[in-house]
Coordinates of C-alpha atoms in Angstrom, one line a residue:
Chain A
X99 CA 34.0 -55.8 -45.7
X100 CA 31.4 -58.1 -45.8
X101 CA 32.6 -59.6 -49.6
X102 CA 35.9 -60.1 -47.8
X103 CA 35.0 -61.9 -45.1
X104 CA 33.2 -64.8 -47.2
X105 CA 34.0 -66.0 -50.9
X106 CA 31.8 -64.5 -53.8
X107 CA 28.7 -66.1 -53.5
X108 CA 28.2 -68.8 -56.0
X109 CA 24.5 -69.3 -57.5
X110 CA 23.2 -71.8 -55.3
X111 CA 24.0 -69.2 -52.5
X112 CA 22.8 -66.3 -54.6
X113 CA 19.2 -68.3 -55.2
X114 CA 19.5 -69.2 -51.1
X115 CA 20.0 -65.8 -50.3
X116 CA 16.9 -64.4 -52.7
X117 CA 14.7 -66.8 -50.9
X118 CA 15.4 -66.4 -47.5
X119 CA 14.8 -62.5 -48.5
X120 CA 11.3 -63.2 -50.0
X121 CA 10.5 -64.7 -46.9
X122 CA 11.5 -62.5 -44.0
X123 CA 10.1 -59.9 -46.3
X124 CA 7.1 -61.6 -46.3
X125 CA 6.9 -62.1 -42.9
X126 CA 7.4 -58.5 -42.0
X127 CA 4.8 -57.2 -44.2
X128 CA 2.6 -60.1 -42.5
X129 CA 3.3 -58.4 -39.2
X130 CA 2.7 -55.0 -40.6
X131 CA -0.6 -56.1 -42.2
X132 CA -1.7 -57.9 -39.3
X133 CA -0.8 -54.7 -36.8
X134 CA -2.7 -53.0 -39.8
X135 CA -5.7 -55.2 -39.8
X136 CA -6.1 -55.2 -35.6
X137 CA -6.1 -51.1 -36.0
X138 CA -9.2 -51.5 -38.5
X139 CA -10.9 -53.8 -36.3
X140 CA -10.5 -51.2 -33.4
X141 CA -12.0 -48.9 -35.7
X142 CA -9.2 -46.8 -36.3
X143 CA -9.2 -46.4 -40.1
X144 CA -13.1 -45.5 -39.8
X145 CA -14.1 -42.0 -41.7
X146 CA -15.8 -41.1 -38.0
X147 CA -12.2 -41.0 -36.3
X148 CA -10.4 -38.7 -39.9
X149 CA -13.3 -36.7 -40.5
X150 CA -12.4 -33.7 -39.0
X151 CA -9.4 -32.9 -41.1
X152 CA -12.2 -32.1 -43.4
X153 CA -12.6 -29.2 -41.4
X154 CA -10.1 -26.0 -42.4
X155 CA -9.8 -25.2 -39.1
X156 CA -7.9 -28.0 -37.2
X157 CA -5.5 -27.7 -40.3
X158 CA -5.2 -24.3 -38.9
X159 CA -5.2 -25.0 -35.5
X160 CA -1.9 -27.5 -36.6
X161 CA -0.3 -25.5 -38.9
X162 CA -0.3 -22.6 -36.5
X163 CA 1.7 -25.3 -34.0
X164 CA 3.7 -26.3 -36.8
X165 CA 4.6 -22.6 -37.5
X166 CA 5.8 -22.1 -33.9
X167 CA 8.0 -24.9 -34.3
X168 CA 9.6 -23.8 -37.3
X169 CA 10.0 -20.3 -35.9
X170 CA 11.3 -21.4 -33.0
X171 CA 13.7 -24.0 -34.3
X172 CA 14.5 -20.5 -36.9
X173 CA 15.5 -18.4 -34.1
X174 CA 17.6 -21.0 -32.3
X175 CA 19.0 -21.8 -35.2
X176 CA 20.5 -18.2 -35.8
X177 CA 21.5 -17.8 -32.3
X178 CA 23.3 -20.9 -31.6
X179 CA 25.5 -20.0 -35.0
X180 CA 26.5 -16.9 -33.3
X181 CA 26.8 -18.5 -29.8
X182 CA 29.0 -21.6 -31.6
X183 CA 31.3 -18.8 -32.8
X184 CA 31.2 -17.0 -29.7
X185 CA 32.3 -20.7 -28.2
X186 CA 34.9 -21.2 -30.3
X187 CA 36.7 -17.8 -30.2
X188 CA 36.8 -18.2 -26.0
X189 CA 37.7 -22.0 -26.0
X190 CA 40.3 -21.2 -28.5
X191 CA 41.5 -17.9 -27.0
X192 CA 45.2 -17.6 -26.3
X193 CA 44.1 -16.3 -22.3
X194 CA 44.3 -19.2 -20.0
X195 CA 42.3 -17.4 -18.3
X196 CA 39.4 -17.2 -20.8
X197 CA 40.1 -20.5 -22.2
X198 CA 40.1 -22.7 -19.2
X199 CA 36.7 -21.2 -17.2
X200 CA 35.0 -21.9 -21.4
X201 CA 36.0 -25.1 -21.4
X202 CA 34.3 -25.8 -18.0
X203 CA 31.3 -24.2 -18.5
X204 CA 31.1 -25.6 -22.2
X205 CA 31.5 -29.1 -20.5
X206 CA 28.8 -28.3 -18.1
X207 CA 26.3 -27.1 -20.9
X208 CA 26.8 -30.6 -22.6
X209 CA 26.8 -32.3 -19.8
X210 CA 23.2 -31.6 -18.3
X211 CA 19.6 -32.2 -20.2
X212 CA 18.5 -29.2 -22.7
X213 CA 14.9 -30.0 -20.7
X214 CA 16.5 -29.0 -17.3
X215 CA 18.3 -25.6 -18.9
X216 CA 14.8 -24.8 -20.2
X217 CA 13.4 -25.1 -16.8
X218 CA 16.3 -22.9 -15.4
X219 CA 15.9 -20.5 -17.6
X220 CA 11.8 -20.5 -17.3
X221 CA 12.3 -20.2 -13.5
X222 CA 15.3 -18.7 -12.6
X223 CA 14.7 -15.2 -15.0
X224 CA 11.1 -14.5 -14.1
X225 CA 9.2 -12.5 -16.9
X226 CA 10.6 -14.9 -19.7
X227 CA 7.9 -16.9 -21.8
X228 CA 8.4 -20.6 -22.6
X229 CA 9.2 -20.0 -25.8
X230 CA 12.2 -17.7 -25.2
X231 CA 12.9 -20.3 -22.4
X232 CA 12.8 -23.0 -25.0
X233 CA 14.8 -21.2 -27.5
X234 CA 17.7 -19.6 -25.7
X235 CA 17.7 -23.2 -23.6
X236 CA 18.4 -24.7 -27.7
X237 CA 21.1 -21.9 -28.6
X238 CA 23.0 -22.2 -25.3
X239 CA 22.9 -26.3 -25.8
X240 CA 23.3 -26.3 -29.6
X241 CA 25.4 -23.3 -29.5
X242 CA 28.2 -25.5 -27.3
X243 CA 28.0 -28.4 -29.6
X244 CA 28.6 -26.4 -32.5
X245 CA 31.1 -24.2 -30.6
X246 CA 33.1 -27.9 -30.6
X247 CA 32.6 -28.9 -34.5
X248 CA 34.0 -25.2 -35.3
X249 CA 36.9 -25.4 -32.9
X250 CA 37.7 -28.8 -34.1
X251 CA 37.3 -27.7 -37.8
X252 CA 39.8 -24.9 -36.8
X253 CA 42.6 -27.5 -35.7
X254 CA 42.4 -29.8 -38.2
X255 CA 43.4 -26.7 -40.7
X256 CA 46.8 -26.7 -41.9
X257 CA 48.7 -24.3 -39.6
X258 CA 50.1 -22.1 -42.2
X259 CA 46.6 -20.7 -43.6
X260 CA 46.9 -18.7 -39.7
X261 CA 50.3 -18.2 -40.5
X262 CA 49.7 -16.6 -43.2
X263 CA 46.9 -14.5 -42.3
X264 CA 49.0 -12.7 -39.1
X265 CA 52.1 -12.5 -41.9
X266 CA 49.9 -9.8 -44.1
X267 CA 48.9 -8.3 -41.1
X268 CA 45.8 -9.5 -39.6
X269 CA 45.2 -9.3 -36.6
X270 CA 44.7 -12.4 -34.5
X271 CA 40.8 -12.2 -34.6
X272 CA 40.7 -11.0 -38.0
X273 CA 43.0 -14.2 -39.1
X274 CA 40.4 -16.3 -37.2
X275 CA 37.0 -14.4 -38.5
X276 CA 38.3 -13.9 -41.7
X277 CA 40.4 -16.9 -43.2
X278 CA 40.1 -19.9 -40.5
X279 CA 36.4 -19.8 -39.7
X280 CA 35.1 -19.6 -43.0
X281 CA 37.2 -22.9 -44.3
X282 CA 36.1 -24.7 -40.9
X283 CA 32.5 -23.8 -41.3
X284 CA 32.7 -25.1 -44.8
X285 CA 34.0 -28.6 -43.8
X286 CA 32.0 -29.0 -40.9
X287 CA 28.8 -27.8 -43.0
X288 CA 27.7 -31.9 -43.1
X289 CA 27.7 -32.0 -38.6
X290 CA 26.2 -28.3 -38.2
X291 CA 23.3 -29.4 -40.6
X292 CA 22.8 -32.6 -38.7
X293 CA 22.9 -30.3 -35.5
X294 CA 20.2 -28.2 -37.0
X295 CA 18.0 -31.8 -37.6
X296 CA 18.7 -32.0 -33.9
X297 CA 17.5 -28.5 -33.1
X298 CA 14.4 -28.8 -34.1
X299 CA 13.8 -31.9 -33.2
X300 CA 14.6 -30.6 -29.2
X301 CA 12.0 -28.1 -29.7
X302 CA 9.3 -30.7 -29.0
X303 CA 10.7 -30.2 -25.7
X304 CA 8.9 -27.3 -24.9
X305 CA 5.8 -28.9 -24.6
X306 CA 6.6 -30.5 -21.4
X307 CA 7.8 -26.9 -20.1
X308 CA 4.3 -25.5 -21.4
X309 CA 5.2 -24.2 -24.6
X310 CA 2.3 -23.8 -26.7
X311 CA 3.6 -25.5 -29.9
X312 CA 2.7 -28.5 -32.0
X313 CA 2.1 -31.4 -30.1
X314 CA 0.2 -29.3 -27.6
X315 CA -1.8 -27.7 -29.9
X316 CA -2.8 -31.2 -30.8
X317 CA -3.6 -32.3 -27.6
X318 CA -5.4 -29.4 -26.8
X319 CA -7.3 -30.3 -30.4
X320 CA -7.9 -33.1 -29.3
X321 CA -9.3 -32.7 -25.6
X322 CA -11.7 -30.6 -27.5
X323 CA -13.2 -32.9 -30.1
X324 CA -12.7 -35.6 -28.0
X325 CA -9.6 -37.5 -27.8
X326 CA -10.3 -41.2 -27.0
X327 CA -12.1 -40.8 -30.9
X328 CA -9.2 -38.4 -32.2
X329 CA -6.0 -38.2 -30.7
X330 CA -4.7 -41.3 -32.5
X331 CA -5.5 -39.7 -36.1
X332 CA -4.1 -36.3 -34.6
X333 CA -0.9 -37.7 -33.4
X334 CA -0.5 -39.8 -36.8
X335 CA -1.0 -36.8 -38.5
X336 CA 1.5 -34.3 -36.4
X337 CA 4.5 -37.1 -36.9
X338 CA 4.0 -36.9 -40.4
X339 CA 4.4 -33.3 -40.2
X340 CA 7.9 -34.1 -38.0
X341 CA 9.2 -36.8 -40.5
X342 CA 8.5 -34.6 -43.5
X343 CA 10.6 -31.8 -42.4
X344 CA 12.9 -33.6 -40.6
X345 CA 13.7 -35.9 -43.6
X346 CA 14.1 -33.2 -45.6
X347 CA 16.8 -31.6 -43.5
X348 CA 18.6 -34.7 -43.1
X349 CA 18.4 -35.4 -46.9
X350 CA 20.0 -32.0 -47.1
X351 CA 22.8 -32.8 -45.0
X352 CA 23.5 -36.1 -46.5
X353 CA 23.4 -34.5 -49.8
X354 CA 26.4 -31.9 -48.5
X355 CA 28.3 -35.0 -47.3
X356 CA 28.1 -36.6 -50.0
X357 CA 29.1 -33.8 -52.7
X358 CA 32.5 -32.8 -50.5
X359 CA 33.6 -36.6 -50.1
X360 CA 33.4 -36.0 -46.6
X361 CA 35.1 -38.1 -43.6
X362 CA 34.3 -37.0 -40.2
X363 CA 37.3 -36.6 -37.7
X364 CA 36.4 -39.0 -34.9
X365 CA 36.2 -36.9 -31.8
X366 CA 33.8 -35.0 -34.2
X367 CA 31.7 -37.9 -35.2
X368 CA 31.4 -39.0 -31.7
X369 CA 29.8 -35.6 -30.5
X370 CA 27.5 -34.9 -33.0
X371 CA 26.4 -38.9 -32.1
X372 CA 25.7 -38.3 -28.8
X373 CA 23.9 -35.0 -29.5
X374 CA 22.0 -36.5 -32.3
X375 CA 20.3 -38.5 -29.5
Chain B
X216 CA 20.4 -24.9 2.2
X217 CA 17.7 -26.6 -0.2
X218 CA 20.6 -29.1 -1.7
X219 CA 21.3 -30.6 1.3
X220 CA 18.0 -30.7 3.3
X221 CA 16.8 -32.7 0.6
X222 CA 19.2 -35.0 -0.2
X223 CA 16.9 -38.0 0.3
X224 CA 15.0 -37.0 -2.1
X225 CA 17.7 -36.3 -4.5
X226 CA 18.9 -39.5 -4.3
X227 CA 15.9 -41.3 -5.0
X228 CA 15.2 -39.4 -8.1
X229 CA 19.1 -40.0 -9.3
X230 CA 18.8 -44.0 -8.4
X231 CA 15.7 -43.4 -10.5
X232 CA 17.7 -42.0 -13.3
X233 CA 19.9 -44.6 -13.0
X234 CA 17.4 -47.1 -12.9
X235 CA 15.9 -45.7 -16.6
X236 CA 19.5 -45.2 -17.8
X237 CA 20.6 -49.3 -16.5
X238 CA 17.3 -50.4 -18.2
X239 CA 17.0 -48.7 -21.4
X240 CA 20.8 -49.9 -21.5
X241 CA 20.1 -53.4 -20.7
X242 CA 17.3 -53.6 -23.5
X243 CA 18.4 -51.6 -26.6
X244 CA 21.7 -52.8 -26.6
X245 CA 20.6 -56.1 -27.9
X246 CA 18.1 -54.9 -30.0
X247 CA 20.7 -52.0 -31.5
X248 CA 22.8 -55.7 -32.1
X249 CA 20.3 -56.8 -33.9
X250 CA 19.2 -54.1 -36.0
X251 CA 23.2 -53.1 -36.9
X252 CA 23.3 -57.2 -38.0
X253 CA 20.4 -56.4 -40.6
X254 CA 21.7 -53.5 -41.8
X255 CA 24.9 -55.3 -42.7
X256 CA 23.5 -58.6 -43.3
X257 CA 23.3 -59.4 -47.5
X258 CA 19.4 -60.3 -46.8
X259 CA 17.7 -57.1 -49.1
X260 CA 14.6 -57.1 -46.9
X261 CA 16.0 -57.4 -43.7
X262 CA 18.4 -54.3 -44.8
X263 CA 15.2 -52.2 -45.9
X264 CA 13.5 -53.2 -42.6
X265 CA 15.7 -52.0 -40.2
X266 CA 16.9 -49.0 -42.2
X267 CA 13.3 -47.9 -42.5
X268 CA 13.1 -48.2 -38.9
X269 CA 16.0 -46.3 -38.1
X270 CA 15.1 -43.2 -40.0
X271 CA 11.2 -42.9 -38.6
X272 CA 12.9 -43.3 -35.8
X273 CA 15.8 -41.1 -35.9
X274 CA 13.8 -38.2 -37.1
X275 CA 10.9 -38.2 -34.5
X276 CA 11.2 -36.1 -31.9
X277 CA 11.5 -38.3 -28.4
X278 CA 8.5 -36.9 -26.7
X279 CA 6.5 -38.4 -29.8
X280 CA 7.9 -41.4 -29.0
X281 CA 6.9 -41.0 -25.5
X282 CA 3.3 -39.5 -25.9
X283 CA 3.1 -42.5 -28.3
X284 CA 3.5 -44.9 -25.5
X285 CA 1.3 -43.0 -22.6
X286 CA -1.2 -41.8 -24.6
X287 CA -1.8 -43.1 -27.6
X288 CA -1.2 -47.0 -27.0
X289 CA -3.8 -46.5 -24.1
X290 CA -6.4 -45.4 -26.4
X291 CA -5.5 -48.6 -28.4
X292 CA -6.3 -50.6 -25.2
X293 CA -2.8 -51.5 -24.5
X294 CA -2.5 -50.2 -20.7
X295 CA 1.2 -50.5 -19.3
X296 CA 2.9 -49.8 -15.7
X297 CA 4.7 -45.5 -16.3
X298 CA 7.9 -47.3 -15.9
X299 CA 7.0 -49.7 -18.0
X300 CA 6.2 -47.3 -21.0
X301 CA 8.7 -45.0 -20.3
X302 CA 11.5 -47.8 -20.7
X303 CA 9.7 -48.9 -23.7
X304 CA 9.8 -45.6 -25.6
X305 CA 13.7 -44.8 -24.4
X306 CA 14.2 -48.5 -25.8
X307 CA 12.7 -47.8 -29.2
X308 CA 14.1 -44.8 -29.6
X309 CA 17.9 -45.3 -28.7
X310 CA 18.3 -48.8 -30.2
X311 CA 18.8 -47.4 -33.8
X312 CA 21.7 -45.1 -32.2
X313 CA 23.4 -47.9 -30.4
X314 CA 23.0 -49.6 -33.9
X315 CA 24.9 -47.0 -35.5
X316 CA 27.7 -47.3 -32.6
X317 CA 27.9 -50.8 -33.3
X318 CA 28.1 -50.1 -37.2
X319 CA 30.8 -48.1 -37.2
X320 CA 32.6 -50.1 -34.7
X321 CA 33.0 -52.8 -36.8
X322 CA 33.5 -50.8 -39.9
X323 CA 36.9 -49.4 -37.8
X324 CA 38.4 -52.6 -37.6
X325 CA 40.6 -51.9 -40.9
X326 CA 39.9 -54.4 -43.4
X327 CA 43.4 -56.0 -44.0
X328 CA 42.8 -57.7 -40.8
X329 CA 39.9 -59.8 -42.2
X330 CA 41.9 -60.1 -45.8
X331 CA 45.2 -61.1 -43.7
X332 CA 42.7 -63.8 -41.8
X333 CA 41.1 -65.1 -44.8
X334 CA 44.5 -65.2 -47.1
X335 CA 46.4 -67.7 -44.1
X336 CA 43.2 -69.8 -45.0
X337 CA 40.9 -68.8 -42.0
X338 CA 37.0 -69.6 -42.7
X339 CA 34.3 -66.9 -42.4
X340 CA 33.8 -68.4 -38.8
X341 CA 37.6 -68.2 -37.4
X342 CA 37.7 -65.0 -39.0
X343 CA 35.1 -63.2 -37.4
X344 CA 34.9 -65.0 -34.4
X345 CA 38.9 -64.9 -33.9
X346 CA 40.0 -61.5 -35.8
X347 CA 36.9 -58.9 -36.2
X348 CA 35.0 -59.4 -33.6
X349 CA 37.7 -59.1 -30.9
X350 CA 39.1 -56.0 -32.3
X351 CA 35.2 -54.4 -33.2
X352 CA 34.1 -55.1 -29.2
X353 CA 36.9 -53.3 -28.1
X354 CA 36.2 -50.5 -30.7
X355 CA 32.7 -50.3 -30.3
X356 CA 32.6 -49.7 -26.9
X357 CA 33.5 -45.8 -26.7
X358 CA 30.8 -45.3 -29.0
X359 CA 28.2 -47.3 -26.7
X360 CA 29.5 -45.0 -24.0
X361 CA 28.6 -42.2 -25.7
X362 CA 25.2 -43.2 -27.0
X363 CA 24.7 -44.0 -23.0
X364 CA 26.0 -40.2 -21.9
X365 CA 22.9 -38.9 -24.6
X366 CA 20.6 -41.6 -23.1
X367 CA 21.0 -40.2 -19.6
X368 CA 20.5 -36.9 -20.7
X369 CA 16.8 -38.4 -22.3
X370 CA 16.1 -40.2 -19.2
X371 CA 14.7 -36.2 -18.0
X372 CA 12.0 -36.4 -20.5
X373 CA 10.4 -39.1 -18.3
X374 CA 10.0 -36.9 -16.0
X375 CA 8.0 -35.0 -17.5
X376 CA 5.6 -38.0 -17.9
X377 CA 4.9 -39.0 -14.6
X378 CA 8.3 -40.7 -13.3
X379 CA 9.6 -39.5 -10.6
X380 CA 13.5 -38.8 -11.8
X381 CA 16.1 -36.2 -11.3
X382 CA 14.2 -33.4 -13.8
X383 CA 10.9 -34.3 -12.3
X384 CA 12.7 -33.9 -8.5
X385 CA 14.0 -30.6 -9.6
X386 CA 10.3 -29.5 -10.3
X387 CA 9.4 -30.8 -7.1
X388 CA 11.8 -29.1 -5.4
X389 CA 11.3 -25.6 -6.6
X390 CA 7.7 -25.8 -6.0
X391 CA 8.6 -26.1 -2.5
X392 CA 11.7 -24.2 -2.6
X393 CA 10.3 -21.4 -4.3
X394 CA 13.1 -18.7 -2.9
X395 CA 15.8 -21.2 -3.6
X396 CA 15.4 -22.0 -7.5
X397 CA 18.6 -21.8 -8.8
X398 CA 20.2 -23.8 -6.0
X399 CA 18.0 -26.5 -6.4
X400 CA 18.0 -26.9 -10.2
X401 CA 22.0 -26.3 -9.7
X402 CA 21.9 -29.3 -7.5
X403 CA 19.6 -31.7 -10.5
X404 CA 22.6 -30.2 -12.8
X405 CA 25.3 -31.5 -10.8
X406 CA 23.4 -34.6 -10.1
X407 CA 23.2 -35.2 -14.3
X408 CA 26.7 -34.4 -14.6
X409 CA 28.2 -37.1 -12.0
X410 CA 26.6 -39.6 -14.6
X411 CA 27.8 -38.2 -17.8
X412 CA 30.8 -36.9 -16.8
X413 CA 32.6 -40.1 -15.6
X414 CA 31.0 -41.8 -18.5
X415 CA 33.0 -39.3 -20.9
X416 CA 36.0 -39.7 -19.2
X417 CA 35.8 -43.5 -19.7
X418 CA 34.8 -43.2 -23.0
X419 CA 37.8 -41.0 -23.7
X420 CA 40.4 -43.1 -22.1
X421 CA 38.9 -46.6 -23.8
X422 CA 39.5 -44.5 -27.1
X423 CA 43.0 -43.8 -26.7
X424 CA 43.4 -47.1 -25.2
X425 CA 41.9 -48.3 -28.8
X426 CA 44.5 -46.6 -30.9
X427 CA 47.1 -47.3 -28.9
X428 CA 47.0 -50.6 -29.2
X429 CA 46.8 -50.9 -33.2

């Protein structure tokens, strides 16, 4: 749009436009250097404040956070795939009766904070750890949300793939399971990946229920090898650890979008946005 | 019954909310303006600026963002008011999303209209100031709506840092209500959902109020 809102740049404009970039490029890298330079006078680059990832064993101590993230954010995974599908099938069912009570409590599972479900679900079934808490909390939340892209993958299918199905015989579920969930799980693919980014980045979460999990295990590092000297290398190092996977996953998912050509129905778009936050 | 004995309360926490939500709103809204202008502006290094921002953001996890601001600027000698900080990190973290919002608002205003302005001779300034942008405002704001609705589902991770919201009132309140749990979470559930509900319903109606007009 932008090309067509102002003629093609001639090369006077073209030579403006280079320079002006040179410069605010310069400037930012001034601001980065000088944010860089106030750190090293604080002492924050100093070997005395990095020298304990020489030691094996707060790599373990991290790694064994990072593993409970990844297992968590594994399990919820799994479950809110099956919980989606569960969604769908009810919010999609041909019983008012079933549909209409779904779509309430689907719109109440969306509407409140995955933080306060993990609380319920800490408090109100006694016996269940924080990370069950945490994880169920993700599938219910994440379970709804993809519950919606499948539904909505469902309708936008011509009607006559259904049509079919029930004409050879299928029963009603087996035309959904079988021919309509499959095609809407393909085209949605792009949002449920994104979801999954999502996912795991809600399982940081469970550190303010008391989940024993990445960023705790750091602070806990920390608080032991003291954390006015450490916790700032320590917490550099465990959002490295988040952007790496993370941008890995979203890569992923852009990839998918990319390769199917792939526009994003709008009601669609707009729910995986305000999940995504 | 716990709900209504401690209504008060309730409500102080939910104008707390409302306070973060109002705020964070009032703060990242500009900056996501700014931010969505670089990404589209033909400037290479402003573009690569606030696109790196937007994915280190984007893929950290919130409560990074907020440990970042308690904990770790602290350390760094940068000491701030809890409101303060916890405004801060909901503002860094959801301007790149209202940036995106604002993004693909304008990219919905279908391109003929800019071609249609330009061709009857319009310059780049009648043209965005007299064709796009009215059309994009009104387009962009179901997505800011629904960027909001995310945001005050956020706001309950300052709770868990020392603000005294509707998640943080729920703990509250069980500690003291410890035979009436569900009632009183129920009640921080239903308190969420008379922010985010209404705000979907708006966003909803503005949308088809959108395409019907075009």
């Amino acid at each position: 749009m932008t090309s067509v809102l102002y003629d093609v740049p001639g090369p006077k404009a073209k030579v403006r436009a280079r320079v002006i970039s040179w410069i605010t490029g310069l400037i930012v890298l001034a601001l980065l250097a000088y944010t860089g330079l106030t750190l090293w006078q604080k002492g924050m680059w100093d070997p005395t404040r990095w020298d304990i990832f020489n030691d094996p064993l707060v790599w373990a101590v991290l790694l064994r956070g990072l593993v409970v993230v990844l297992q968590s954010a594994l399990v919820a995974t799994v479950l809110a795939l099956l919980l989606g599908m569960v969604f769908a099938l009810l919010r999609m069912s041909s019983h008012r009766a079933i549909r209409i009570p779904t779509t309430i409590v689907l719109e109440f599972f969306r509407g409140m904070p995955v933080l306060l479900m993990m609380l319920f679900i800490l408090l109100a079934f006694p016996g269940v750890s924080a990370f069950w808490a945490v994880v169920s909390a993700l599938a219910v939340y994440n379970g709804a949300i993809i519950g919606e892209a499948l539904r909505s993958g469902v309708v936008a299918l011509p009607k006559g793939q259904r049509e079919a199905g029930l004409a050879i015989g299928l029963r009603p579920l087996q035309a959904r399971l079988l021919i309509e969930f499959p095609q809407a799980f393909r085209t949605m693919l792009p949002i449920i990946v994104a979801q999954i980014v999502v996912l795991l980045k809600d399982t940081a979460l469970g550190y303010i229920v008391g989940q024993v999990a990445l960023i705790r295990e750091g602070e806990l590092l920390a608080e032991f090898v003291g954390r006015q000297q450490y916790f700032f290398s320590i917490f550099l190092v465990m959002l490295a650890m988040y952007l790496v996977i993370n941008l890995t996953i979203s890569t992923i998912a852009r990839q998918l979008a990319k390769r199917r050509g792939f526009t994003v129905s709008k009601v669609v778009a707009d729910e995986s946005m305000s999940a995504a936050t | 019954m716990v709900i209504f004995d401690n209504l008060p309360l309730y409500l102080e926490a939910f104008l707390q909310t409302l306070a973060l939500l109002l705020l964070t709103t009032v703060l990242a809204l500009p900056l996501g303006a700014v931010i969505a202008a670089m990404r589209i502006s033909p400037i290479g290094s402003l573009r690569a600026t606030a696109t790196v921002y937007t994915e280190i953001l984007r893929n950290t996890p919130l409560v990074l963002v907020f440990i970042f601001c308690f904990v770790v600027l602290p350390i760094l000698g940068v000491i701030l008011p809890f409101m303060f900080s916890a405004v801060l990190a909901l503002t860094l973290y959801t301007a790149p999303f209202f940036a995106e919002a604002i993004r693909s608002g304008i990219n919905g205003v279908p391109v003929g209209q800019a071609e249609a302005a330009r061709s009857i001779g319009m310059t780049f300034g009648q043209t965005v100031t007299l064709v796009v942008l009215p059309q994009a405002i009104r387009s962009v704001i179901p997505p800011i709506i629904n960027v909001m609705i995310a945001l005050t589902k956020n706001t309950s991770i300052a709770g868990g840092f020392f603000i005294f919201e509707l998640f943080n009132s729920g703990r509250r309140l069980v500690n003291e209500n410890g035979d009436q749990v569900i009632l009183a979470l129920v009640g921080v559930a239903a308190f969420y959902l008379l922010i985010t509900i209404p705000l979907g319903q708006l966003a909803d109606f503005l949308e088809r109020r959108v395409v019907i007009r075009r």
